[in-house]
Short mmCIF file of C-alpha atoms and ligand atoms in Angstrom, two decimals:
data_model
loop_
_atom_site.label_atom_id
_atom_site.label_comp_id
_atom_site.label_asym_id
_atom_site.label_seq_id
_atom_site.Cartn_x
_atom_site.Cartn_y
_atom_site.Cartn_z
CA MET A 1 -92.71 -7.71 6.45
CA LEU A 2 -90.67 -5.46 9.24
CA ILE A 3 -92.33 -4.05 12.25
CA ARG A 4 -90.45 -0.66 13.67
CA PHE A 5 -91.09 0.84 16.86
CA TRP A 6 -91.08 4.99 17.00
CA GLY A 7 -93.36 5.22 20.51
CA SER A 8 -92.86 2.38 23.09
CA ARG A 9 -93.89 3.88 26.13
CA GLY A 10 -97.23 3.58 27.70
CA SER A 11 -99.31 6.96 29.45
CA ILE A 12 -97.53 10.29 28.60
CA PRO A 13 -93.99 11.22 27.20
CA SER A 14 -90.74 10.38 29.21
CA PRO A 15 -87.35 11.45 27.63
CA LEU A 16 -84.03 10.59 29.60
CA SER A 17 -83.18 12.97 32.12
CA TYR A 18 -79.78 15.01 32.97
CA ARG A 19 -79.37 13.32 35.63
CA SER A 20 -80.15 9.39 33.77
CA VAL A 21 -77.59 10.25 30.94
CA ARG A 22 -75.09 10.95 33.43
CA SER A 23 -75.85 7.54 35.45
CA LYS A 24 -75.15 5.55 32.48
CA LEU A 25 -71.89 7.52 31.08
CA ARG A 26 -70.96 6.94 34.50
CA GLU A 27 -71.58 2.89 35.01
CA ALA A 28 -69.88 3.14 31.25
CA LEU A 29 -67.19 4.88 32.18
CA LEU A 30 -66.52 2.56 35.11
CA ALA A 31 -67.19 -0.99 33.04
CA ALA A 32 -64.27 0.75 30.64
CA ARG A 33 -61.14 1.08 33.14
CA GLY A 34 -58.98 -1.19 32.47
CA ARG A 35 -60.08 -2.28 28.99
CA GLN A 36 -57.94 -1.04 26.20
CA LEU A 37 -60.49 1.14 24.06
CA GLU A 38 -57.40 2.47 21.53
CA THR A 39 -59.88 2.39 18.13
CA ALA A 40 -63.32 3.74 16.93
CA GLU A 41 -64.22 -0.44 16.32
CA ALA A 42 -62.89 -0.94 19.67
CA ILE A 43 -65.32 0.93 21.24
CA ASP A 44 -68.10 0.06 19.36
CA ALA A 45 -67.81 -3.13 20.23
CA PHE A 46 -67.64 -2.05 24.19
CA ILE A 47 -71.21 -0.46 24.37
CA ALA A 48 -72.10 -3.26 22.17
CA GLN A 49 -71.51 -5.94 24.96
CA LEU A 50 -73.09 -3.18 27.71
CA PRO A 51 -76.21 -4.11 29.33
CA PHE A 52 -78.78 -2.07 27.32
CA SER A 53 -80.21 0.03 30.31
CA VAL A 54 -76.75 1.33 30.58
CA GLY A 55 -75.86 1.77 26.58
CA GLY A 56 -79.06 2.45 25.39
CA THR A 57 -82.91 3.36 26.50
CA TYR A 58 -86.49 1.71 26.04
CA GLY A 59 -87.33 5.48 25.06
CA GLY A 60 -89.80 8.52 26.01
CA ASN A 61 -92.42 8.34 22.69
CA SER A 62 -95.85 7.57 23.11
CA SER A 63 -97.07 4.69 21.22
CA CYS A 64 -96.46 4.51 17.90
CA VAL A 65 -95.73 1.58 15.60
CA GLU A 66 -94.53 1.33 11.51
CA ILE A 67 -95.59 -2.50 9.61
CA GLU A 68 -93.20 -2.13 6.20
CA THR A 69 -94.73 -3.89 3.66
CA ASP A 70 -94.51 -3.87 0.13
CA GLY A 71 -97.92 -2.94 -0.36
CA GLY A 72 -97.02 0.47 -1.12
CA GLU A 73 -98.30 2.39 1.13
CA TYR A 74 -97.11 3.27 4.97
CA VAL A 75 -98.94 1.27 7.75
CA LEU A 76 -98.81 2.99 11.76
CA CYS A 77 -100.70 1.25 14.49
CA ASP A 78 -101.14 4.77 16.78
CA VAL A 79 -100.33 8.13 16.61
CA GLY A 80 -98.69 9.18 20.11
CA SER A 81 -95.44 10.97 19.86
CA GLY A 82 -93.89 8.73 18.73
CA VAL A 83 -95.00 10.11 14.84
CA ARG A 84 -93.34 12.85 15.08
CA GLU A 85 -89.68 10.55 14.32
CA PHE A 86 -91.79 9.10 11.44
CA GLY A 87 -92.49 12.13 10.02
CA ASN A 88 -89.56 13.32 10.01
CA ALA A 89 -87.24 10.43 9.18
CA LEU A 90 -89.82 10.19 5.69
CA LEU A 91 -88.88 14.00 4.74
CA ALA A 92 -85.45 13.45 5.65
CA LYS A 93 -85.55 10.38 3.39
CA HIS A 94 -87.52 11.34 0.50
CA GLY A 95 -88.22 15.52 0.79
CA PRO A 96 -91.77 17.15 1.13
CA ALA A 97 -91.92 16.49 -2.94
CA LYS A 98 -93.01 12.52 -2.88
CA LYS A 99 -96.77 12.64 -1.91
CA SER A 100 -97.43 9.15 -0.05
CA HIS A 101 -100.60 7.43 1.44
CA PHE A 102 -100.62 6.53 5.05
CA ASN A 103 -102.76 3.72 6.89
CA VAL A 104 -102.97 4.78 10.51
CA PHE A 105 -105.11 1.57 12.81
CA LEU A 106 -106.33 3.40 15.53
CA SER A 107 -106.34 1.76 18.94
CA HIS A 108 -108.21 4.10 20.66
CA THR A 109 -108.59 8.21 21.30
CA HIS A 110 -106.42 8.28 24.62
CA TRP A 111 -104.70 11.00 24.45
CA ASP A 112 -100.71 8.77 24.61
CA HIS A 113 -102.18 7.36 21.07
CA ILE A 114 -103.19 10.60 19.31
CA MET A 115 -100.79 13.84 20.51
CA GLY A 116 -97.87 13.29 17.65
CA PHE A 117 -100.47 13.80 14.95
CA PRO A 118 -99.51 17.62 15.66
CA PHE A 119 -96.02 17.42 14.99
CA PHE A 120 -96.76 14.43 12.01
CA THR A 121 -95.11 16.71 9.47
CA PRO A 122 -96.70 14.81 6.23
CA SER A 123 -100.15 16.11 7.44
CA TYR A 124 -99.37 19.32 6.32
CA ILE A 125 -98.36 18.48 2.86
CA PRO A 126 -101.17 18.99 0.25
CA GLY A 127 -100.68 15.76 -1.79
CA ASN A 128 -100.71 13.44 1.45
CA VAL A 129 -103.14 10.96 1.89
CA ILE A 130 -103.83 10.12 5.53
CA ARG A 131 -106.36 7.48 6.05
CA ILE A 132 -107.16 6.52 10.24
CA HIS A 133 -109.19 3.41 10.48
CA GLY A 134 -110.69 2.46 13.54
CA CYS A 135 -113.98 0.75 15.76
CA HIS A 136 -114.85 3.74 17.27
CA SER A 137 -117.01 5.64 15.27
CA ALA A 138 -115.45 7.77 12.59
CA SER A 139 -117.46 11.02 14.02
CA ALA A 140 -116.46 10.19 16.96
CA MET A 141 -112.40 9.97 16.20
CA ARG A 142 -112.37 13.16 13.27
CA ASP A 143 -114.54 14.78 16.16
CA VAL A 144 -111.11 14.48 18.82
CA PHE A 145 -108.33 15.21 16.62
CA ILE A 146 -110.21 18.25 16.16
CA ARG A 147 -110.29 18.63 19.59
CA GLN A 148 -106.83 18.52 19.72
CA GLN A 149 -105.85 20.96 17.27
CA SER A 150 -108.59 23.23 18.32
CA ASN A 151 -107.82 26.83 20.32
CA PRO A 152 -106.06 27.85 22.60
CA CYS A 153 -104.51 24.44 22.71
CA PHE A 154 -103.02 23.90 19.49
CA PRO A 155 -102.08 27.28 16.84
CA VAL A 156 -102.99 25.36 13.37
CA ASP A 157 -106.45 23.93 13.15
CA PHE A 158 -107.01 20.09 11.75
CA ARG A 159 -109.71 21.04 9.71
CA SER A 160 -106.93 23.14 7.86
CA LEU A 161 -104.14 20.10 7.71
CA GLY A 162 -102.78 20.28 3.80
CA ALA A 163 -102.97 16.72 3.60
CA THR A 164 -106.27 14.98 3.16
CA ILE A 165 -107.08 12.83 5.87
CA GLU A 166 -110.37 10.83 6.40
CA PHE A 167 -112.08 8.56 9.05
CA VAL A 168 -112.67 4.87 8.05
CA GLU A 169 -114.87 2.95 10.77
CA LEU A 170 -113.57 -1.02 10.50
CA GLU A 171 -116.18 -3.59 12.47
CA PRO A 172 -114.43 -5.81 14.45
CA GLY A 173 -114.47 -9.26 13.52
CA ARG A 174 -114.53 -9.02 9.95
CA THR A 175 -111.62 -9.20 7.48
CA ASN A 176 -110.35 -6.31 5.72
CA GLU A 177 -108.30 -6.27 3.10
CA ILE A 178 -106.21 -2.83 3.30
CA ASP A 179 -102.94 -2.37 1.41
CA GLY A 180 -102.66 -5.89 1.11
CA LEU A 181 -102.43 -6.73 4.62
CA SER A 182 -105.79 -8.81 6.39
CA VAL A 183 -106.46 -6.55 8.75
CA LYS A 184 -108.97 -8.12 11.67
CA ALA A 185 -110.13 -6.01 14.66
CA ILE A 186 -111.29 -6.95 18.41
CA ARG A 187 -112.71 -5.07 21.60
CA GLN A 188 -110.55 -4.72 24.10
CA ASN A 189 -111.04 -3.84 27.99
CA HIS A 190 -110.13 -0.43 28.70
CA PRO A 191 -112.26 2.76 29.42
CA SER A 192 -113.93 3.73 26.55
CA ASP A 193 -112.75 0.27 24.92
CA SER A 194 -109.46 -0.37 22.72
CA TYR A 195 -109.04 -2.38 19.80
CA GLY A 196 -106.16 -4.71 19.09
CA PHE A 197 -105.50 -5.07 15.46
CA ARG A 198 -104.25 -8.78 13.77
CA PHE A 199 -102.95 -7.94 10.33
CA THR A 200 -101.91 -10.89 8.55
CA ARG A 201 -99.90 -11.18 5.23
CA ASP A 202 -98.35 -14.32 2.95
CA GLY A 203 -99.64 -16.02 5.92
CA LYS A 204 -97.12 -14.20 8.75
CA SER A 205 -99.14 -12.48 11.54
CA ILE A 206 -98.65 -9.35 13.40
CA VAL A 207 -100.65 -8.45 16.49
CA TYR A 208 -100.90 -4.80 18.28
CA SER A 209 -102.59 -5.29 21.00
CA THR A 210 -102.17 -1.79 23.25
CA ASP A 211 -104.26 -0.59 26.54
CA SER A 212 -106.27 -3.87 27.51
CA GLU A 213 -106.86 -5.38 30.41
CA HIS A 214 -106.76 -9.31 31.07
CA LYS A 215 -107.95 -10.90 34.37
CA PHE A 216 -106.15 -14.49 35.31
CA ASP A 217 -109.81 -15.64 36.01
CA VAL A 218 -110.46 -15.70 32.43
CA LEU A 219 -107.61 -17.37 30.43
CA THR A 220 -109.17 -20.38 29.38
CA GLU A 221 -109.14 -21.70 25.60
CA SER A 222 -112.08 -20.11 25.16
CA TYR A 223 -111.51 -16.79 25.98
CA PRO A 224 -111.73 -15.12 22.32
CA PHE A 225 -108.34 -12.93 22.83
CA VAL A 226 -106.44 -16.79 22.92
CA GLU A 227 -108.13 -17.33 19.05
CA PHE A 228 -106.69 -13.86 17.87
CA PHE A 229 -103.62 -14.35 19.15
CA ARG A 230 -103.53 -17.57 18.14
CA GLY A 231 -99.83 -18.69 16.09
CA ALA A 232 -98.92 -14.35 16.08
CA ASP A 233 -95.42 -14.52 14.45
CA VAL A 234 -95.68 -11.10 16.66
CA LEU A 235 -97.34 -10.41 19.56
CA ILE A 236 -97.12 -6.46 20.61
CA PHE A 237 -99.06 -6.29 24.00
CA ASP A 238 -99.45 -4.05 26.78
CA ALA A 239 -97.26 -5.36 29.96
CA GLN A 240 -97.65 -1.70 31.48
CA TYR A 241 -97.98 -2.80 35.07
CA SER A 242 -96.21 -5.25 37.29
CA LEU A 243 -98.10 -8.53 38.56
CA ALA A 244 -99.14 -6.90 42.25
CA ASP A 245 -100.31 -3.58 40.65
CA GLN A 246 -102.46 -5.27 38.44
CA ILE A 247 -104.14 -7.40 40.61
CA SER A 248 -103.85 -4.20 43.60
CA VAL A 249 -104.01 -0.55 43.27
CA LYS A 250 -104.56 -0.67 39.72
CA GLU A 251 -106.83 -3.09 38.66
CA ASP A 252 -109.32 -1.77 36.10
CA TRP A 253 -107.82 1.46 35.21
CA GLY A 254 -107.41 -0.95 32.04
CA HIS A 255 -104.04 -2.23 31.37
CA SER A 256 -102.00 -5.68 32.19
CA SER A 257 -98.65 -7.09 33.32
CA ASN A 258 -96.18 -8.93 32.04
CA MET A 259 -97.38 -12.15 34.05
CA ILE A 260 -100.57 -12.22 32.15
CA ALA A 261 -98.85 -10.86 28.81
CA VAL A 262 -96.76 -14.86 28.32
CA GLU A 263 -99.75 -16.41 30.18
CA LEU A 264 -101.67 -15.70 27.13
CA ALA A 265 -99.19 -15.81 24.53
CA GLN A 266 -98.48 -19.39 25.69
CA LEU A 267 -101.81 -20.48 25.24
CA ALA A 268 -102.50 -18.97 21.93
CA ARG A 269 -99.31 -20.54 20.92
CA VAL A 270 -97.36 -16.93 19.86
CA LYS A 271 -93.64 -16.68 18.55
CA GLN A 272 -92.39 -13.87 19.83
CA LEU A 273 -94.24 -11.96 22.22
CA VAL A 274 -93.32 -8.36 22.42
CA MET A 275 -93.97 -6.33 25.51
CA TYR A 276 -94.79 -2.22 24.97
CA HIS A 277 -96.36 0.11 26.76
CA HIS A 278 -94.09 0.81 29.20
CA GLU A 279 -95.12 2.49 32.05
CA PRO A 280 -93.36 5.61 32.47
CA MET A 281 -92.56 5.85 35.73
CA PHE A 282 -90.15 2.56 34.79
CA ASP A 283 -86.67 3.52 33.96
CA ASP A 284 -84.37 1.59 32.26
CA LYS A 285 -83.18 -0.48 34.70
CA MET A 286 -86.70 -1.86 36.14
CA ILE A 287 -88.07 -2.36 32.35
CA GLU A 288 -84.56 -4.35 31.46
CA LYS A 289 -85.48 -6.52 35.22
CA VAL A 290 -88.78 -6.92 34.01
CA LEU A 291 -87.85 -8.08 31.22
CA GLY A 292 -85.10 -10.68 32.74
CA GLU A 293 -88.19 -11.69 35.51
CA THR A 294 -90.71 -11.93 32.04
CA ARG A 295 -87.99 -13.99 30.81
CA ARG A 296 -88.10 -16.84 33.30
CA TYR A 297 -91.24 -16.74 33.52
CA ALA A 298 -91.84 -18.12 30.06
CA GLU A 299 -89.26 -20.76 30.58
CA ILE A 300 -90.94 -22.20 33.35
CA ASP A 301 -93.13 -23.35 30.29
CA GLY A 302 -92.44 -26.80 29.73
CA SER A 303 -93.67 -26.62 26.31
CA PRO A 304 -91.70 -27.99 22.97
CA GLN A 305 -92.29 -24.37 20.81
CA LYS A 306 -90.32 -21.62 23.12
CA LEU A 307 -91.63 -18.45 23.37
CA ILE A 308 -89.28 -15.85 22.56
CA VAL A 309 -89.97 -12.13 24.70
CA SER A 310 -88.77 -9.01 24.03
CA SER A 311 -89.25 -5.34 25.09
CA ALA A 312 -90.15 -2.25 22.93
CA TYR A 313 -87.90 0.11 22.21
CA ASP A 314 -87.82 3.70 20.24
CA GLY A 315 -85.73 2.17 17.42
CA LEU A 316 -86.09 -1.26 17.19
CA GLU A 317 -87.16 -3.46 14.43
CA ILE A 318 -88.41 -7.16 13.95
CA ALA A 319 -88.62 -8.60 10.58
CA VAL A 320 -91.56 -11.22 10.65
ZN1 ZN B 1 -101.90 3.86 26.57
ZN1 ZN B 2 -105.57 4.31 27.00
#
């Protein structure tokens, strides 16, 4: 399996500003002083060793993750603004004539997780089939998608889209076989509920768990999420807040922190933790700083199996 992040930001898309681009350029040029950068290769090598917050960006699209399998269909978690780029990349690669099946796993219907759908070009093409799986009722999910694409907020009515679009209600705790993947869902603590998904294939597991608030006082072996995350190869986890935020002003807003992420991942013996759903207030430098702190915190644990910690960015690919 291959995980590809199309949208890593939480709450609202957060594109880079003019000022951010200028400040990255300035930092890179300052770092380049006195170096021999006469060839394209030398420049590429120089860019590659810059801090990611200078040479790259964590990105601005809201939640959308692709899981590539060889099952013949496309698998997506959430359809935030990142799904627009996924759809465009697909059309650029195959053209509109190739008809495809898409399986979307919807954590919940908050805006940042569905807002890309009106701009998902394959939904306009007859012959494509899109199945939106989720644990909210099929009619409730459908209703939200219809409302999102209704007058006067959007010019194209959801019901007039060319693709065949179906809503499939899944039951939490039950294993479903979908496109060669075993998929299980869990209910999460979030306003109006959200659901996490565990995908397993050929002994490898990926957990997508965003928009979920965990409190420190429930972190014991019997906490259901420890079992749900157990031994996952990759855990994609909502670490939107700093710990201070989570236990003070933003308590009960439905998100978690980087520290809780590490605690839970270590309890469940997860192999790789990917922090996700980044706070839109955080710039690239801040996300990089939080990543550094989280890695140091994860190293304190004395267990022989070291937890790999990374931060999602738009364009990140992880082979599982
Ligand atoms: Zn969200
Ligand atoms: Zn939410």
